[in-house]
DNA sequence: TGCCATACTTACGTTGCCGTAGGTTACGGG
DNA sequence: CCCGTAACCTACGGCAACGTAAGTATGGCA
């Protein structure tokens, strides 16, 4: 037995394929992280139900029980992946909000979301897809919709300051997030135009409206990427 | 045997529950339609993979093979449901576009989409969810994204007339559709404010932008519902 | 150098569901 | 009234995937 196991020392943590090499023995934390990475990629590609535990384990070069040891099952792994991704996105967006002027705020938020989409494409795909089963409490259908509720607060403040009805903040928050989210999804396929340009146009639309659209919008803030 | 089958004559086509009554013998077309209705509802609630053929058949008060006779399998049924729903939506939207003035056009489109969401909630839920498996050609992830491409044309014309780059039409189309779609999804849960008001606010945002937002927007067109 | 905890395995039981083979009932026209 | 066809059923084969029980290797540390 064991004749089918070759010898291979390379054990880059981010190895994707079975890497059927000499049994790589990782530390718990390493393996856990690796499984999360692989799980994220697979869930993004094939959805929750379309991904099997076997598949995840195989790609990690281990057997199923390892996954169960670490996460207790598929749902467990998925939950951790989603949680981390939500944090990542929220941190990115809220961290980008430094401006005081509403327009710059909008600009920063849009850019941050696109940034996230670009850097963590798989995570975004997961957040856009629907969760395992219609969750218990009758919460939102889309994880992204969840994100939008986080935007409400900022908008609510702004509305109050401007004398608008703050009860409408959720509506506008959903609208804005939806705008960026679907555009982001579309942008994933085409990758054109450039991120900054897309952001500029989104801000153009959200800020000026179709009525006063600018032909060649620019971002007012300066950015690195 | 058969002691578990009670007697019941009522056979409303839109019967939802097993209706375990005296064997209701429908004509082919009737059964087909009923299966489509039930399938739509179940797919909307639990997604494609989460719905079993058995379940569909059971709710229709028949056994599995009937479903296979009519649609050849789960995918077949799903395909028909989606196709019909796409048509329904597209017809509704394009049919509503009668105005010449862009703003009214926008208004009509937004209203039509909300109309569809209200009247064909299940269908909308399906279109928002992702399709069975990542479809072959690498097409769009979301069916809704598909809808957006249909909007491009109208927007493209408008852009040309206004001297903007028509290549940007897709981007703005996605943005607009995303805006309405996610807001619609959110609105499904809360159902407040009223449809017309939601439409008015969406148009308010899309047309005037955050910069010149009106406090109490009104729809300019007159509507019945 | 021997031991023990940790990382990992093989092998299996079980379930749920797809899809099909082949038989059965009822309705309607001759 | 009879018979063919359309509608429908029971029953099963097969597979893929979840999750678990029980055993094996490995590497650090006394």
XYZ file of C-alpha atoms (C1' of nucleotides) in Angstrom:
510
model
C 0.000 0.000 0.000
C 0.902 3.661 -0.174
C 2.408 3.232 -3.557
C 0.251 6.061 -4.801
C 1.803 8.656 -2.586
C 4.734 10.454 -4.113
C 7.271 12.563 -2.378
C 6.926 16.301 -2.335
C 8.184 18.708 0.208
C 6.670 21.965 -0.958
C 3.860 22.837 1.384
C 2.842 26.394 0.633
C -0.131 27.109 2.849
C -2.065 28.392 -0.095
C -1.650 25.186 -2.043
C -4.804 24.578 -4.008
C -4.668 21.166 -5.593
C -4.554 17.867 -3.764
C -0.810 18.378 -3.812
C -0.657 14.663 -3.277
C 2.729 14.795 -1.758
C 4.355 13.421 1.298
C 1.753 13.750 3.976
C 1.950 17.349 4.999
C 1.337 17.620 8.656
C 0.201 21.078 9.542
C -0.448 22.656 12.856
C -4.087 23.031 13.797
C -4.237 26.730 13.101
C -2.576 26.352 9.739
C -4.912 23.639 8.592
C -7.871 25.603 9.837
C -6.845 28.629 7.866
C -6.216 26.553 4.784
C -9.641 24.975 5.009
C -11.200 28.384 5.340
C -9.397 29.579 2.236
C -10.395 26.554 0.220
C -13.920 26.627 1.504
C -14.293 30.271 0.570
C -13.131 29.622 -2.952
C -15.419 26.646 -3.425
C -18.470 28.242 -1.880
C -17.938 31.236 -4.126
C -17.700 29.071 -7.185
C -20.407 26.522 -6.572
C -22.531 27.815 -3.760
C -23.168 26.241 -0.412
C -25.208 23.274 -1.481
C -23.106 22.685 -4.533
C -19.974 22.207 -2.508
C -19.276 18.956 -0.718
C -17.192 18.447 2.348
C -15.295 15.748 0.537
C -14.340 18.208 -2.121
C -13.020 20.690 0.376
C -11.078 18.055 2.188
C -9.692 16.632 -1.026
C -8.452 20.015 -2.187
C -6.747 20.465 1.106
C -5.126 17.085 0.727
C -6.799 15.640 3.795
C -9.812 13.499 4.555
C -13.265 14.561 5.634
C -13.005 14.050 9.365
C -10.410 16.790 9.528
C -13.025 19.262 8.411
C -15.434 17.968 11.006
C -12.803 18.252 13.699
C -12.283 21.898 12.949
C -15.728 23.180 12.129
C -18.183 20.527 13.110
C -19.579 20.300 9.632
C -20.260 22.190 6.467
C -22.503 24.778 8.025
C -19.902 25.507 10.637
C -17.240 26.200 8.067
C -19.621 28.283 6.015
C -20.620 30.305 9.031
C -17.028 31.168 9.822
C -16.276 32.080 6.223
C -19.284 34.367 6.020
C -18.580 35.948 9.347
C -15.019 36.770 8.444
C -16.045 38.134 5.105
C -18.694 40.352 6.593
C -16.167 41.747 9.023
C -13.654 42.301 6.275
C -16.140 44.218 4.197
C -17.559 46.253 7.024
C -14.149 47.142 8.367
C -13.059 48.171 4.912
C -16.027 50.382 4.313
C -16.336 51.997 7.707
C -12.600 52.436 7.857
C -12.696 54.387 4.645
C -15.213 56.871 5.935
C -13.089 59.729 7.097
C -14.555 62.671 5.238
C -17.088 65.053 6.636
C -18.602 66.201 3.410
C -21.388 63.846 2.306
C -20.230 63.631 -1.212
C -16.766 62.541 -0.262
C -18.318 60.125 2.184
C -20.263 58.570 -0.631
C -17.211 58.478 -2.789
C -15.152 56.772 -0.152
C -17.837 54.213 0.549
C -18.316 53.324 -3.092
C -14.617 53.066 -3.647
C -14.165 50.930 -0.575
C -16.837 48.523 -1.721
C -15.295 48.190 -5.135
C -11.967 47.738 -3.455
C -13.350 44.889 -1.459
C -14.907 43.347 -4.524
C -11.626 43.452 -6.303
C -9.467 42.159 -3.500
C -11.854 39.614 -2.048
C -13.821 38.553 -5.069
C -14.731 35.176 -3.686
C -16.006 36.654 -0.490
C -18.154 39.076 -2.379
C -19.604 36.316 -4.469
C -20.579 34.491 -1.323
C -22.170 37.525 0.227
C -24.194 38.089 -2.906
C -25.381 34.509 -3.142
C -28.071 33.461 -0.760
C -27.312 31.724 2.474
C -27.834 27.993 3.178
C -31.522 27.827 3.927
C -33.954 30.632 4.453
C -32.678 31.606 7.844
C -34.852 31.191 10.874
C -35.957 34.643 11.893
C -37.070 35.619 8.448
C -34.106 37.924 8.172
C -32.947 39.338 4.918
C -32.634 37.229 1.863
C -29.249 38.563 0.872
C -26.249 39.107 3.067
C -25.655 42.276 1.120
C -28.981 43.560 2.243
C -27.602 43.157 5.713
C -24.735 45.422 4.853
C -27.151 48.062 3.760
C -28.669 48.273 7.194
C -25.259 49.321 8.424
C -25.319 52.226 6.055
C -28.590 53.493 7.400
C -27.072 55.200 10.377
C -24.793 57.451 8.425
C -27.540 58.331 6.038
C -29.965 58.843 8.886
C -27.742 61.472 10.427
C -27.339 63.237 7.141
C -31.074 63.202 6.586
C -31.746 64.754 9.933
C -29.243 67.482 9.260
C -30.902 68.237 5.970
C -34.405 68.172 7.339
C -35.562 65.030 5.572
C -37.584 62.302 7.132
C -35.083 59.931 8.750
C -37.533 57.100 8.378
C -36.614 57.044 4.740
C -32.967 56.391 5.416
C -33.342 52.595 5.069
C -34.904 52.958 1.686
C -32.158 55.149 0.351
C -29.524 53.006 1.979
C -30.823 49.916 0.210
C -30.968 51.792 -3.035
C -27.404 52.999 -2.799
C -25.974 49.688 -1.738
C -27.950 47.860 -4.385
C -26.628 50.221 -6.966
C -23.039 49.575 -6.084
C -23.502 45.874 -5.426
C -25.078 44.950 -8.726
C -22.702 47.163 -10.613
C -19.868 45.467 -8.799
C -21.197 42.075 -9.763
C -21.367 43.168 -13.351
C -17.923 44.642 -13.175
C -16.544 41.307 -12.022
C -17.309 39.873 -15.425
C -16.110 42.678 -17.611
C -13.386 44.275 -15.508
C -13.729 47.364 -17.622
C -13.570 50.274 -17.123
C -11.081 50.654 -14.337
C -12.165 50.567 -10.764
C -11.630 54.253 -10.137
C -13.629 55.122 -13.190
C -16.504 52.909 -12.164
C -16.495 54.499 -8.756
C -16.511 57.926 -10.331
C -19.512 57.111 -12.457
C -21.406 55.575 -9.570
C -20.822 58.655 -7.511
C -21.793 60.711 -10.484
C -25.129 58.980 -10.675
C -25.810 58.854 -6.981
C -24.810 62.414 -6.351
C -25.889 64.373 -9.378
C -28.627 62.085 -10.615
C -29.446 61.494 -14.247
C -30.663 65.061 -14.456
C -27.314 66.678 -13.955
C -25.009 63.891 -14.949
C -21.466 64.932 -15.706
C -19.930 63.643 -18.894
C -16.517 62.908 -17.454
C -16.786 62.573 -13.709
C -13.717 62.548 -11.526
C -13.187 61.480 -8.003
C -12.426 64.446 -5.812
C -10.442 62.505 -3.268
C -6.924 61.299 -3.971
C -6.202 57.622 -3.739
C -3.307 55.326 -4.017
C -4.585 52.204 -5.755
C -55.456 -0.604 1.121
C -56.274 2.963 0.228
C -57.775 3.529 3.607
C -55.737 6.699 3.872
C -57.451 8.462 1.030
C -60.453 10.466 2.079
C -63.189 11.831 -0.085
C -63.131 15.380 -1.238
C -64.503 16.870 -4.375
C -63.129 20.396 -4.243
C -60.400 20.669 -6.827
C -59.565 24.343 -7.202
C -56.675 24.502 -9.606
C -54.746 26.682 -7.210
C -55.026 24.199 -4.396
C -51.809 24.308 -2.424
C -51.877 21.536 0.145
C -51.859 17.809 -0.622
C -55.626 18.189 -0.693
C -55.635 14.479 -0.121
C -59.050 14.005 -1.588
C -60.654 11.682 -3.993
C -58.160 11.276 -6.783
C -58.488 14.465 -8.765
C -57.952 13.712 -12.387
C -56.896 16.796 -14.283
C -56.347 17.357 -17.920
C -52.747 17.546 -19.031
C -52.671 21.285 -19.409
C -54.280 21.873 -16.052
C -51.847 19.654 -14.225
C -48.986 21.239 -16.040
C -50.049 24.684 -14.987
C -50.597 23.571 -11.434
C -47.137 22.064 -11.268
C -45.673 25.274 -12.578
C -47.462 27.265 -9.914
C -46.370 24.967 -7.126
C -42.860 24.740 -8.447
C -42.567 28.508 -8.605
C -43.688 28.848 -5.028
C -41.328 26.197 -3.747
C -38.328 27.369 -5.725
C -38.936 30.848 -4.422
C -39.081 29.649 -0.874
C -36.305 27.098 -0.760
C -34.245 27.587 -3.869
C -33.577 25.135 -6.645
C -31.463 22.642 -4.809
C -33.517 22.906 -1.665
C -36.654 21.781 -3.439
C -37.268 18.138 -4.193
C -39.373 16.734 -6.966
C -41.182 14.623 -4.431
C -42.197 17.720 -2.568
C -43.589 19.352 -5.643
C -45.493 16.255 -6.606
C -46.812 15.792 -3.094
C -48.116 19.327 -2.920
C -49.878 18.782 -6.196
C -51.381 15.602 -4.839
C -49.680 13.397 -7.398
C -46.621 11.218 -7.540
C -43.211 11.999 -8.941
C -43.514 10.407 -12.362
C -46.178 12.933 -13.254
C -43.637 15.693 -12.951
C -41.217 13.787 -15.117
C -43.905 13.211 -17.729
C -44.511 16.909 -18.022
C -41.099 18.450 -17.687
C -38.574 15.689 -17.908
C -37.108 16.507 -14.546
C -36.442 19.209 -12.045
C -34.299 21.325 -14.310
C -36.952 21.216 -16.978
C -39.590 22.540 -14.680
C -37.251 25.175 -13.335
C -36.328 26.308 -16.812
C -39.943 26.808 -17.764
C -40.688 28.683 -14.570
C -37.747 31.012 -15.062
C -38.508 31.568 -18.698
C -42.091 32.511 -18.029
C -41.073 34.792 -15.218
C -38.487 36.559 -17.317
C -41.058 37.134 -20.024
C -43.568 38.380 -17.526
C -41.151 40.875 -16.109
C -39.791 42.049 -19.403
C -43.225 42.435 -20.913
C -44.348 44.358 -17.908
C -41.438 46.734 -17.988
C -41.174 47.321 -21.692
C -44.924 47.598 -21.940
C -44.889 50.367 -19.402
C -42.443 52.446 -21.373
C -44.647 54.825 -23.287
C -43.272 58.208 -22.363
C -40.800 60.175 -24.388
C -39.331 62.240 -21.648
C -36.492 60.395 -19.940
C -37.654 61.159 -16.475
C -41.055 59.730 -17.065
C -39.441 56.760 -18.720
C -37.455 56.144 -15.598
C -40.504 56.566 -13.483
C -42.491 54.114 -15.513
C -39.748 51.552 -15.475
C -39.244 51.750 -11.739
C -42.944 51.553 -11.113
C -43.332 48.602 -13.420
C -40.583 46.719 -11.676
C -42.125 47.323 -8.279
C -45.435 46.302 -9.730
C -43.967 43.046 -10.855
C -42.341 42.483 -7.496
C -45.643 42.995 -5.787
C -47.739 40.884 -8.086
C -45.275 38.114 -8.770
C -43.296 38.020 -5.592
C -42.285 34.413 -5.931
C -41.063 34.956 -9.442
C -38.974 37.873 -8.350
C -37.451 35.857 -5.547
C -36.414 33.255 -8.070
C -34.913 35.765 -10.425
C -32.920 37.254 -7.608
C -31.626 33.937 -6.375
C -28.878 32.332 -8.360
C -29.585 29.731 -10.982
C -28.955 25.970 -10.625
C -25.305 25.672 -11.323
C -22.902 28.204 -12.680
C -24.243 28.117 -16.190
C -22.107 26.942 -19.030
C -21.141 30.001 -21.003
C -20.034 31.936 -18.007
C -23.055 34.146 -18.280
C -24.237 36.400 -15.542
C -24.481 35.244 -12.014
C -27.873 36.751 -11.415
C -30.896 36.607 -13.649
C -31.591 40.177 -12.652
C -28.302 41.187 -14.122
C -29.680 39.807 -17.332
C -32.609 42.150 -17.129
C -30.257 45.056 -16.820
C -28.733 44.320 -20.182
C -32.154 44.880 -21.665
C -32.182 48.335 -20.212
C -28.942 49.257 -21.851
C -30.493 50.015 -25.210
C -32.851 52.661 -23.986
C -30.148 54.241 -21.937
C -27.707 53.996 -24.800
C -29.986 56.018 -27.055
C -30.455 58.623 -24.403
C -26.746 58.871 -23.855
C -26.089 59.419 -27.509
C -28.687 62.150 -27.647
C -27.080 63.853 -24.711
C -23.579 63.484 -26.006
C -22.310 61.027 -23.421
C -20.205 58.022 -24.143
C -22.635 55.223 -25.032
C -20.117 52.682 -23.844
C -21.032 53.654 -20.360
C -24.668 52.714 -20.790
C -24.190 49.202 -19.396
C -22.648 50.541 -16.263
C -25.460 52.956 -15.584
C -28.047 50.349 -16.522
C -26.666 47.934 -13.975
C -26.565 50.655 -11.393
C -30.160 51.637 -11.929
C -31.509 48.114 -12.000
C -29.483 47.170 -8.959
C -30.884 50.129 -7.159
C -34.463 49.151 -7.792
C -33.892 45.430 -7.373
C -32.298 45.533 -3.968
C -34.739 48.120 -2.763
C -37.526 45.911 -3.990
C -36.087 42.975 -2.139
C -35.954 45.027 1.009
C -39.447 46.303 0.430
C -40.729 42.739 0.278
C -39.944 42.355 3.943
C -41.207 45.628 5.259
C -43.982 46.483 2.801
C -43.716 50.053 3.923
C -43.966 52.708 2.636
C -46.469 52.148 -0.133
C -45.354 51.101 -3.556
C -45.976 54.450 -5.210
C -44.021 56.203 -2.540
C -41.094 53.870 -2.895
C -41.116 54.445 -6.614
C -41.197 58.173 -6.083
C -38.196 58.069 -3.817
C -36.251 55.837 -6.150
C -36.907 58.185 -9.003
C -36.029 61.047 -6.755
C -32.639 59.532 -6.064
C -31.936 58.378 -9.586
C -33.030 61.596 -11.208
C -32.016 64.356 -8.871
C -29.236 62.585 -7.026
C -28.408 63.096 -3.406
C -27.292 66.601 -4.228
C -30.701 67.912 -5.141
C -32.920 65.469 -3.376
C -36.493 66.571 -2.942
C -38.009 66.205 0.475
C -41.398 64.974 -0.651
C -41.082 63.588 -4.163
C -44.143 62.866 -6.260
C -44.644 60.816 -9.332
C -45.509 63.007 -12.257
C -47.415 60.367 -14.151
C -50.918 59.312 -13.161
C -51.530 55.691 -12.293
C -54.362 53.461 -11.367
C -53.035 51.004 -8.800
C 14.546 6.515 23.749
C 10.099 5.829 24.791
C 5.582 8.006 25.447
C 1.584 10.713 24.593
C -0.999 14.233 22.513
C -2.217 15.812 18.137
C -2.927 15.379 13.465
C -4.798 12.466 10.402
C -6.819 7.875 8.147
C -9.858 4.168 6.364
C -14.193 2.381 6.396
C -18.784 2.476 7.092
C -23.944 3.490 8.290
C -27.597 6.403 6.837
C -30.336 9.458 4.477
C -32.401 11.879 0.835
C -33.322 12.353 -3.612
C -33.147 11.709 -8.614
C -34.862 9.273 -12.237
C -37.240 4.953 -14.437
C -39.744 0.432 -15.304
C -43.803 -1.381 -15.523
C -48.501 -1.752 -13.994
C -53.359 0.414 -12.936
C -57.523 3.371 -13.053
C -60.946 6.246 -15.202
C -63.037 8.922 -18.873
C -65.152 9.535 -23.244
C -66.268 8.276 -27.900
C -67.846 4.650 -31.017
C -71.439 -1.030 -23.123
C -66.815 -1.672 -24.242
C -62.214 -0.404 -25.190
C -58.294 2.569 -26.045
C -55.823 6.255 -24.522
C -54.479 9.698 -21.248
C -53.562 10.352 -16.529
C -51.628 8.415 -12.749
C -49.515 4.944 -9.316
C -46.178 1.693 -6.625
C -41.858 0.258 -6.300
C -37.266 0.174 -6.996
C -32.146 1.045 -8.461
C -28.536 3.905 -7.779
C -25.765 7.547 -6.302
C -23.860 11.271 -3.828
C -23.196 13.336 0.253
C -23.343 13.921 5.352
C -21.585 12.568 9.421
C -19.162 9.038 12.761
C -16.455 5.140 14.908
C -12.405 3.393 15.555
C -7.749 2.950 14.384
C -2.770 4.803 12.764
C 1.326 7.811 12.225
C 4.369 11.567 13.856
C 6.920 14.717 16.247
C 8.173 17.021 20.353
C 9.419 16.497 25.057
C 10.631 14.234 29.509
